[in-house]
PDB file of C-alpha atoms in Angstrom:
ATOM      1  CA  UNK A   8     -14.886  -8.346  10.026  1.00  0.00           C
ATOM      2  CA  UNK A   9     -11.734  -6.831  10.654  1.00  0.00           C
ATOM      3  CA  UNK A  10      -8.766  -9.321   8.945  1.00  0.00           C
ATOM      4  CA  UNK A  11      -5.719  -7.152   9.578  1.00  0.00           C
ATOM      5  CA  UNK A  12      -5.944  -5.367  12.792  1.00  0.00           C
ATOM      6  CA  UNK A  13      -3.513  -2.940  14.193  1.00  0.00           C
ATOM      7  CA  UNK A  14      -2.753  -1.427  17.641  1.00  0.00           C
ATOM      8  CA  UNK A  15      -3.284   0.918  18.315  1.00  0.00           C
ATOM      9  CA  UNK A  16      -4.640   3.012  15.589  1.00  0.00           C
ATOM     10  CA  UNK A  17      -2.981   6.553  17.142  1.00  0.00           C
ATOM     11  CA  UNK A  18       0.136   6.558  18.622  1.00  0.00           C
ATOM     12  CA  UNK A  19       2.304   9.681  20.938  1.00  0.00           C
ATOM     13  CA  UNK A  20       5.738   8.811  21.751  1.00  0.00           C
ATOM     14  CA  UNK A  21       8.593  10.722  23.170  1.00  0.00           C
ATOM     15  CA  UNK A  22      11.791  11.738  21.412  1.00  0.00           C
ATOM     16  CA  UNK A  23      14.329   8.641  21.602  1.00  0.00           C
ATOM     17  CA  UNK A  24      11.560   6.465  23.681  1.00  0.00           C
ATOM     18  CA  UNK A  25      11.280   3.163  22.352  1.00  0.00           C
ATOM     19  CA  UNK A  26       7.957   2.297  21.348  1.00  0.00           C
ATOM     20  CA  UNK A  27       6.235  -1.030  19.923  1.00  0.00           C
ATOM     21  CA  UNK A  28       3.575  -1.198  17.038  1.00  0.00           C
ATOM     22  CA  UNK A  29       1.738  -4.173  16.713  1.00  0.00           C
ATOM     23  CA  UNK A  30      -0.436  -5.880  13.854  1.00  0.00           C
ATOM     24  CA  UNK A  31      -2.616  -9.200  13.996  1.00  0.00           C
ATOM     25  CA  UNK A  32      -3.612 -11.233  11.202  1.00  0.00           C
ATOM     26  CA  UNK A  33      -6.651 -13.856  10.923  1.00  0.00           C
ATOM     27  CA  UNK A  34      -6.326 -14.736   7.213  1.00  0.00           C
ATOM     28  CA  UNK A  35      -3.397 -17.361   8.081  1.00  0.00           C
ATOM     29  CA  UNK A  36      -1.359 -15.731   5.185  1.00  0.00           C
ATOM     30  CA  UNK A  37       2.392 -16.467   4.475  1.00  0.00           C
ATOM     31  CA  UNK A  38       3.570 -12.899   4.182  1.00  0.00           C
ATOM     32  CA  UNK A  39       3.464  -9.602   6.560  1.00  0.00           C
ATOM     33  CA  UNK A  40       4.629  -6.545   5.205  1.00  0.00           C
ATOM     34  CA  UNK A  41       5.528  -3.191   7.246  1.00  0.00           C
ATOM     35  CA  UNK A  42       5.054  -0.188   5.266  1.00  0.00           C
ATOM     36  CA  UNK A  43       6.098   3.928   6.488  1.00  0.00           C
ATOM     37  CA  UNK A  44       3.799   6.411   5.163  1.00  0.00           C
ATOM     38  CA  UNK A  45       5.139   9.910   5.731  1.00  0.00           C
ATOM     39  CA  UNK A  46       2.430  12.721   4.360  1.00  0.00           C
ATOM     40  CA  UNK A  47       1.354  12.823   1.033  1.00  0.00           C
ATOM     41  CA  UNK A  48       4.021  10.108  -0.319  1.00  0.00           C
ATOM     42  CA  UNK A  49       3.291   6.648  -1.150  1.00  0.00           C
ATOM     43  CA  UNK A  50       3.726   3.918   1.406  1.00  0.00           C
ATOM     44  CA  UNK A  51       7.327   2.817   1.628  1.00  0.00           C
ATOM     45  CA  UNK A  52       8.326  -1.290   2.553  1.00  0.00           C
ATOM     46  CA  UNK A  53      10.785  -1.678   5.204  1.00  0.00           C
ATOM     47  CA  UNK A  54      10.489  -5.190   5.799  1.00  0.00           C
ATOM     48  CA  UNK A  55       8.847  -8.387   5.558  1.00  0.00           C
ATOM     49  CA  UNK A  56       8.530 -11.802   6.995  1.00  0.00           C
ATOM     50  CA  UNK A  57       7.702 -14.834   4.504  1.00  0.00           C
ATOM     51  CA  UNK A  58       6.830 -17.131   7.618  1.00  0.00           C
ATOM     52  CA  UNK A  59      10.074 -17.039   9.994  1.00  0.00           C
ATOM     53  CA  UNK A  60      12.123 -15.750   6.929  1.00  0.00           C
ATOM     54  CA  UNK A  61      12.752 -12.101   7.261  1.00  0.00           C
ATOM     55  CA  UNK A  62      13.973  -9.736   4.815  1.00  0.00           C
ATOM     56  CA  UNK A  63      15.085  -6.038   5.743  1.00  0.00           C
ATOM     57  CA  UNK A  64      14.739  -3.714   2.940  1.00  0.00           C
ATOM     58  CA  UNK A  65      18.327  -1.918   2.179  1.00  0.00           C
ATOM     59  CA  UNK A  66      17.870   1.746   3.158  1.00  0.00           C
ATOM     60  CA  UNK A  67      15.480   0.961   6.361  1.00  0.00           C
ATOM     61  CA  UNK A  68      17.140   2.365   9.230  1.00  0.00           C
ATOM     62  CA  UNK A  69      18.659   0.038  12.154  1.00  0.00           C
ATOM     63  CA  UNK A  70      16.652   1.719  14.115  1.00  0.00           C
ATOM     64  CA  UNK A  71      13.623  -0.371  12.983  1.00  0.00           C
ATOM     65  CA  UNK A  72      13.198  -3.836  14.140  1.00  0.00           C
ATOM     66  CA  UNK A  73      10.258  -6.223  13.585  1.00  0.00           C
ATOM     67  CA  UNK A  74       9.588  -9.810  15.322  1.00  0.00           C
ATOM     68  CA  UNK A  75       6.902 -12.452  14.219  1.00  0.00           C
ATOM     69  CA  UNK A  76       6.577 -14.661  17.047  1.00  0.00           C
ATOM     70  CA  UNK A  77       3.833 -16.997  15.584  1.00  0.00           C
ATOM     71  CA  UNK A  78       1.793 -16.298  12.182  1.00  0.00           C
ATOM     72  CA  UNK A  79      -0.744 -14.236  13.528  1.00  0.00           C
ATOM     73  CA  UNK A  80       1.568 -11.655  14.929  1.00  0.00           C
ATOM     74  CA  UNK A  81       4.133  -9.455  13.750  1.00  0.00           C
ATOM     75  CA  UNK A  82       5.798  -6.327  15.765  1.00  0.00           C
ATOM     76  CA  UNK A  83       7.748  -3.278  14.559  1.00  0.00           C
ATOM     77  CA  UNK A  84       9.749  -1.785  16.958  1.00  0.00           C
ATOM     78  CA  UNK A  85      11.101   1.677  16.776  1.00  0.00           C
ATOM     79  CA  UNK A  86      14.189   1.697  19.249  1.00  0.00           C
ATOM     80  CA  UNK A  87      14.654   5.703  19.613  1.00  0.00           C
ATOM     81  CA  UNK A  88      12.474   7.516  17.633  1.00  0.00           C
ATOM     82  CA  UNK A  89      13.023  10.891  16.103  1.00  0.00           C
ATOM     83  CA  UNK A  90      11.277  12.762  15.019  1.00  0.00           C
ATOM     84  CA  UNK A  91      11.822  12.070  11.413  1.00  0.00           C
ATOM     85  CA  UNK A  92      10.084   8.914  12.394  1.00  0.00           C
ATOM     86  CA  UNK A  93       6.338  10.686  12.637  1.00  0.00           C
ATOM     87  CA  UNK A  94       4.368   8.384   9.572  1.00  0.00           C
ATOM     88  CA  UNK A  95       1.431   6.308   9.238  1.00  0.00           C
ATOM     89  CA  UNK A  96       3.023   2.714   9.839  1.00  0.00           C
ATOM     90  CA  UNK A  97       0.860  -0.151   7.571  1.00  0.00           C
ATOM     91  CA  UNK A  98       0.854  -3.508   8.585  1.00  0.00           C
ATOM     92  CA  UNK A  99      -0.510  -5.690   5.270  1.00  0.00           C
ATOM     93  CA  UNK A 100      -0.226  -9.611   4.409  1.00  0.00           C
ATOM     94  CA  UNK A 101      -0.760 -11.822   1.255  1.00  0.00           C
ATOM     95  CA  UNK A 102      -0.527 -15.340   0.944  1.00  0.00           C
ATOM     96  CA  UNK A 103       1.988 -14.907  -1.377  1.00  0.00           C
ATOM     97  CA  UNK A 104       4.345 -12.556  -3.168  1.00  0.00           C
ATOM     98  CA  UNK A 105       3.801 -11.837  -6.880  1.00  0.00           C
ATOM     99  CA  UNK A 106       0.129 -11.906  -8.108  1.00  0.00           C
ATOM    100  CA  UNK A 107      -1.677 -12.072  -4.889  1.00  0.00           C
ATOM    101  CA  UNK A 108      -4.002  -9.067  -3.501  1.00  0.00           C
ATOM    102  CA  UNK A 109      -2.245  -7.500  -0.266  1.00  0.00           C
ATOM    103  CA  UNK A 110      -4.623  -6.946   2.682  1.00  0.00           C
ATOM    104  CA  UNK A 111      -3.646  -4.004   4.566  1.00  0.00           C
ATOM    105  CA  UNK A 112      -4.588  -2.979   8.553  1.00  0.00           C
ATOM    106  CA  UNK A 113      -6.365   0.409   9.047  1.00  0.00           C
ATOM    107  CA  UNK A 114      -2.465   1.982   9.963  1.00  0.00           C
ATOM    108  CA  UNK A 115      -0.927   3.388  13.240  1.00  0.00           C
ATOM    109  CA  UNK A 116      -0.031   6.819  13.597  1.00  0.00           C
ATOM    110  CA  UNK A 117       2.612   7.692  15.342  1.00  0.00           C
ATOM    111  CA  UNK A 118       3.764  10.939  16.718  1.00  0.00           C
ATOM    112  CA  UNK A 119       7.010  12.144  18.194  1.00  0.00           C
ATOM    113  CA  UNK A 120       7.059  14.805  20.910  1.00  0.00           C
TER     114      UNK A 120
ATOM    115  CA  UNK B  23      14.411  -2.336 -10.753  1.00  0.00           C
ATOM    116  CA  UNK B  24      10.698  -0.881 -11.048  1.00  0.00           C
ATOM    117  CA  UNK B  25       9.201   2.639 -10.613  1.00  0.00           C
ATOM    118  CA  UNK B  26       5.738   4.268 -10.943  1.00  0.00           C
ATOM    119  CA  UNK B  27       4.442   7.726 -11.571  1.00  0.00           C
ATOM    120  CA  UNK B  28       1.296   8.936 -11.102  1.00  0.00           C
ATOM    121  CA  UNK B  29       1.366  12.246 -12.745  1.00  0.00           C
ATOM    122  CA  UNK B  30      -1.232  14.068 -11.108  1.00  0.00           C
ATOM    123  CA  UNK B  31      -1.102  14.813  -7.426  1.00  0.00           C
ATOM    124  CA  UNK B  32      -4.133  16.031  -7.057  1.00  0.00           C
ATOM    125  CA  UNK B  33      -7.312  15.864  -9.345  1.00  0.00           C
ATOM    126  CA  UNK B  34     -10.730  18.228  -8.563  1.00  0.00           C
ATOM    127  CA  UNK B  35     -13.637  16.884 -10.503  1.00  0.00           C
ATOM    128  CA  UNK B  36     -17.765  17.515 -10.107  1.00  0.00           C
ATOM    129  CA  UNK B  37     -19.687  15.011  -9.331  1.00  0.00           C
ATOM    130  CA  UNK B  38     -21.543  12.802 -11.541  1.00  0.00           C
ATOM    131  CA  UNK B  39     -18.355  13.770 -14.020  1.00  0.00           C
ATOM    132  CA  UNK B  40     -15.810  11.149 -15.390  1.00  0.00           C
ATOM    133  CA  UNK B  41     -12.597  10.656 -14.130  1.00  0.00           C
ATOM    134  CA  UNK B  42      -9.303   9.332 -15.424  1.00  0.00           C
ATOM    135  CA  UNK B  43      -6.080   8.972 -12.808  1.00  0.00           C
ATOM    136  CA  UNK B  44      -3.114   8.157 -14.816  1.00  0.00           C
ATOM    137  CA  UNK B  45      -0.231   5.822 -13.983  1.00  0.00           C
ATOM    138  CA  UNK B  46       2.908   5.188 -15.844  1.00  0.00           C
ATOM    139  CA  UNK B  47       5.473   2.657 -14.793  1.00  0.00           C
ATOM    140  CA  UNK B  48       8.986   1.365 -15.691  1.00  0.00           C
ATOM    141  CA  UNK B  49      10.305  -1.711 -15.639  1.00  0.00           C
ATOM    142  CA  UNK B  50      13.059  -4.487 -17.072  1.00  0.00           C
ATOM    143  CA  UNK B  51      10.831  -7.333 -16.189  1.00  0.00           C
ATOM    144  CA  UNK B  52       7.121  -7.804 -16.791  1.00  0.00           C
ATOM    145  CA  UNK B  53       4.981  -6.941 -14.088  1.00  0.00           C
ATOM    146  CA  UNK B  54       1.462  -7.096 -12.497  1.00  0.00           C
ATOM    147  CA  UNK B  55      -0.529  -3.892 -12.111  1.00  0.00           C
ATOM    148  CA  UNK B  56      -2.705  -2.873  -9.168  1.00  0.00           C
ATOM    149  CA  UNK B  57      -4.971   0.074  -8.039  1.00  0.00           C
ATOM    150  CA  UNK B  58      -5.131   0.884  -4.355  1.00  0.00           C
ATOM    151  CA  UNK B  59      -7.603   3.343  -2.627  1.00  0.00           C
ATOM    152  CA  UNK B  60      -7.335   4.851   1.010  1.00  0.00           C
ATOM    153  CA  UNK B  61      -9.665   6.871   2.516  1.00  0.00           C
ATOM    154  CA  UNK B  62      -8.463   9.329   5.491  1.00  0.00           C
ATOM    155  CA  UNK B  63      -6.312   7.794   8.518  1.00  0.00           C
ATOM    156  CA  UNK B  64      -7.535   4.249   6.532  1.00  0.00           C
ATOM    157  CA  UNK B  65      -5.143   1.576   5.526  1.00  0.00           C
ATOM    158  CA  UNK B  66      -5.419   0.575   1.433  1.00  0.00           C
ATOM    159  CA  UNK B  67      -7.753  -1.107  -0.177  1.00  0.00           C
ATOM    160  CA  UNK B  68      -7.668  -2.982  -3.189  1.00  0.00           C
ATOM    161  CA  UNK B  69      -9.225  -1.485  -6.336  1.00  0.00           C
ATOM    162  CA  UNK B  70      -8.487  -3.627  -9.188  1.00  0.00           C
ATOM    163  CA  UNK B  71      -5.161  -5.670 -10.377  1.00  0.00           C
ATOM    164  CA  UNK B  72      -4.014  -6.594 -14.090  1.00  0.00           C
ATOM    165  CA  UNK B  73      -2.064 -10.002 -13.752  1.00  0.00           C
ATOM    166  CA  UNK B  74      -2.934 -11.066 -17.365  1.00  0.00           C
ATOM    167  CA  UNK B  75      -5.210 -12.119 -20.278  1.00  0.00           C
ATOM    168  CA  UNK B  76      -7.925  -9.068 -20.761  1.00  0.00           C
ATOM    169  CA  UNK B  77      -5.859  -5.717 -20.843  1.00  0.00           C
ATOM    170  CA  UNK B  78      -9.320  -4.000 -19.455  1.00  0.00           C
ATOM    171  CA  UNK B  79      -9.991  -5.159 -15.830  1.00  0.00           C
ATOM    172  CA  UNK B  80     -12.476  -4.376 -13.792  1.00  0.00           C
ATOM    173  CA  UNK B  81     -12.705  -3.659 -10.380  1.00  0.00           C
ATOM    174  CA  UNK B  82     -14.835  -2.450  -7.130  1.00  0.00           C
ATOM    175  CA  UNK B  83     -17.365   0.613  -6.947  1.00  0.00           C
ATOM    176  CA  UNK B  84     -17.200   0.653 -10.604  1.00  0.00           C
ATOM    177  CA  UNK B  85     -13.593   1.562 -11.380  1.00  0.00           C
ATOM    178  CA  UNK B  86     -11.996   0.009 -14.337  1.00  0.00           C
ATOM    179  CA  UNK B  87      -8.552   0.565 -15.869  1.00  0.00           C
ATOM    180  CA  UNK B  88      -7.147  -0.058 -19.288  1.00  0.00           C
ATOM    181  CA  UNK B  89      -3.259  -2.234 -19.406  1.00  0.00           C
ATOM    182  CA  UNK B  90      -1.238  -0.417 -22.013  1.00  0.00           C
ATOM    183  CA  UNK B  91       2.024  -2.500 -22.524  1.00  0.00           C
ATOM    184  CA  UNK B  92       3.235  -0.059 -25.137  1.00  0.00           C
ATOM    185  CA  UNK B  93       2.858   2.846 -23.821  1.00  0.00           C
ATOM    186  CA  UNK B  94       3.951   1.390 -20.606  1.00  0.00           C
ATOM    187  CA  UNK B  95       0.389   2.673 -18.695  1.00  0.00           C
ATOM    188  CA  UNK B  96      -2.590   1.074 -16.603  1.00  0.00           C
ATOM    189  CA  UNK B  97      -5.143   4.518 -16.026  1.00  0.00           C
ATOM    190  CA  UNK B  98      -7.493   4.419 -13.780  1.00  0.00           C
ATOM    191  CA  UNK B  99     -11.185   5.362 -15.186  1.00  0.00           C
ATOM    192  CA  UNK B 100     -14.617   5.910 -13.663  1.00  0.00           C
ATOM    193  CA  UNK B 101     -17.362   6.874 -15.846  1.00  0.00           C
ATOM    194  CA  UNK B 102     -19.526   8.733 -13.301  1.00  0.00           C
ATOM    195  CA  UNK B 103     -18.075   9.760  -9.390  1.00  0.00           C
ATOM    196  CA  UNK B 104     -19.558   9.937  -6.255  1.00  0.00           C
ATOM    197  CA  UNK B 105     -18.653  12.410  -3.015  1.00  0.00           C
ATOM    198  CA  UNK B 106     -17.561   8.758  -1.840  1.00  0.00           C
ATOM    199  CA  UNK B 107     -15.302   8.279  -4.266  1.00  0.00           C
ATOM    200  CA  UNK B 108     -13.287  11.272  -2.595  1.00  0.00           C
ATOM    201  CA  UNK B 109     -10.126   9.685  -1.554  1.00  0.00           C
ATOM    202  CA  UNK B 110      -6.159   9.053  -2.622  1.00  0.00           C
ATOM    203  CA  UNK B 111      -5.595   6.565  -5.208  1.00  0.00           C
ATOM    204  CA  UNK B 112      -2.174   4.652  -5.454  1.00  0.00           C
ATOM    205  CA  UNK B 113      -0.933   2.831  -8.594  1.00  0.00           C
ATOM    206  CA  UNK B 114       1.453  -0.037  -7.682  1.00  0.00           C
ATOM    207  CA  UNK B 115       3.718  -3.058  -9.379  1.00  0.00           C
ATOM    208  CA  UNK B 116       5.235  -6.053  -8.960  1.00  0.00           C
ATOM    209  CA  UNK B 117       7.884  -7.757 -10.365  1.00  0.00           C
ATOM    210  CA  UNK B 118       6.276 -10.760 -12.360  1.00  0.00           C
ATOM    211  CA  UNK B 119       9.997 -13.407 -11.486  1.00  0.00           C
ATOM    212  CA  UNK B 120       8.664 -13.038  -7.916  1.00  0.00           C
ATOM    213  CA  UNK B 121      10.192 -14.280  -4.754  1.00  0.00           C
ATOM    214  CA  UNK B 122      10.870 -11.406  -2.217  1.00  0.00           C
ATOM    215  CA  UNK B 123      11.501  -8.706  -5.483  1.00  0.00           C
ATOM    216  CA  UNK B 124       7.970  -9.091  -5.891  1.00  0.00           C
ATOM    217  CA  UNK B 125       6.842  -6.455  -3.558  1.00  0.00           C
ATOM    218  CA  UNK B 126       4.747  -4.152  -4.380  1.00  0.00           C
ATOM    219  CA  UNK B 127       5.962  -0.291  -5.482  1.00  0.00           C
ATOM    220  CA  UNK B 128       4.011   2.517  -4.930  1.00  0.00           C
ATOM    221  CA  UNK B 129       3.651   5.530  -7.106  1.00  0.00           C
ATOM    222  CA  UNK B 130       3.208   8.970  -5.144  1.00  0.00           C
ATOM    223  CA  UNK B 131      -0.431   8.601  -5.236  1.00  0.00           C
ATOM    224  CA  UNK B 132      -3.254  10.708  -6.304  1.00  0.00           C
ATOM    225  CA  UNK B 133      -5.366  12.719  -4.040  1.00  0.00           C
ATOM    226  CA  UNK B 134      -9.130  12.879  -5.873  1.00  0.00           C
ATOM    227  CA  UNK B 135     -11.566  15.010  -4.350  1.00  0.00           C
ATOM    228  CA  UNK B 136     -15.245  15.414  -5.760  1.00  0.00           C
ATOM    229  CA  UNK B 137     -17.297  18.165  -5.403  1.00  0.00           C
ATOM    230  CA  UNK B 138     -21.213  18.843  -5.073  1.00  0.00           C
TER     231      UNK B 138
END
């Protein structure tokens, strides 16, 4: 059973057309993570929530925006995307930070035309 | 601040041959260890973590991977691989003082591919 689920798995946007990625949770964990994955580099954090508490990672662009509206959810939204912006997006949670085992969601990949 | 380096991007091996994936890390603070897997267009899974006590842990589908605080390492090992095991392997930290600096960091990863 499926405990980190992502929508949708594949992904075609259009140069500078916003597009939403979206990740559900049924493990009731504290923490959601969203992670970029460009090609053949590790994953890279650009934010996460700890419940309602969010905290942006320095270098992620302004361009990316997430919302948690309840604990099951959590959004990223790319507002324009370039094309610099084509990467495997991972949605993961834990229950907490530190020492506990991250569950990850298959990933979205997104393409920019 | 942490960092990790896997220092082989990719590693060819037969199967039914052993297998060692190295991972070195740096870091001020003490950390806890971890071993990720993901197969193709698949999120990660978790292999094995070191978070304290036995420096040898154990994990799933027989990996296993040796904590070496002085030579600041935690290798990955499999005695024997399967086609199955074919997949990238990612070594990652995390800052043992915690709150949101506990996040995990990635190495580059390492791409293992097993042949008939």
């Amino acid at each position: 059973d499926a405990m980190v689920i992502q929508n949708p798995r594949y992904q075609v946007t259009q140069f500078g057309k916003p597009v939403t990625l979206s990740c559900s949770q049924t493990l009731n964990h504290n923490v959601m993570y969203w992670y970029q994955q460009k090609s053949s580099q590790a994953p890279k954090l650009l934010f996460h929530y700890y419940d309602k508490d969010f905290n942006n990672e320095a270098d992620t662009p302004d361009n990316f925006q997430s919302r948690r509206p309840n604990t099951s959810f959590c959004f990223l939204d790319i507002r324009s995307p370039g094309l610099g912006d084509a990467a495997m997006y991972l949605c993961a949670t834990s229950r907490a930070f530190r020492n506990t085992e991250a569950f990850f969601g298959q990933g979205t990949r997104l393409t920019v035309v | 601040a942490q960092s990790v380096t896997q220092l082989d991007s990719q590693v060819p091996v037969f199967e039914e041959a052993p297998v060692e994936l190295r991972c070195n890390y740096s870091s001020s603070v003490s950390v806890y260890l971890f071993w990720y897997v993901q197969y193709p267009n698949q999120g990660l899974q978790l292999l094995l973590k070191y978070l304290s006590g036995s420096t040898l842990v154990k994990g799933i589908n027989g990996f296993e991977a040796e904590f070496n605080k002085s030579q600041t390492s935690f290798h990955l090992r499999k005695p024997s691989v399967h086609i199955s095991d074919t997949a990238e392997y990612f070594c990652a930290v995390s800052d043992q003082n915690g709150g949101s600096q506990g996040n995990l960091i990635f190495g580059k990863g390492t791409k293992l591919s097993v042949k008939p």
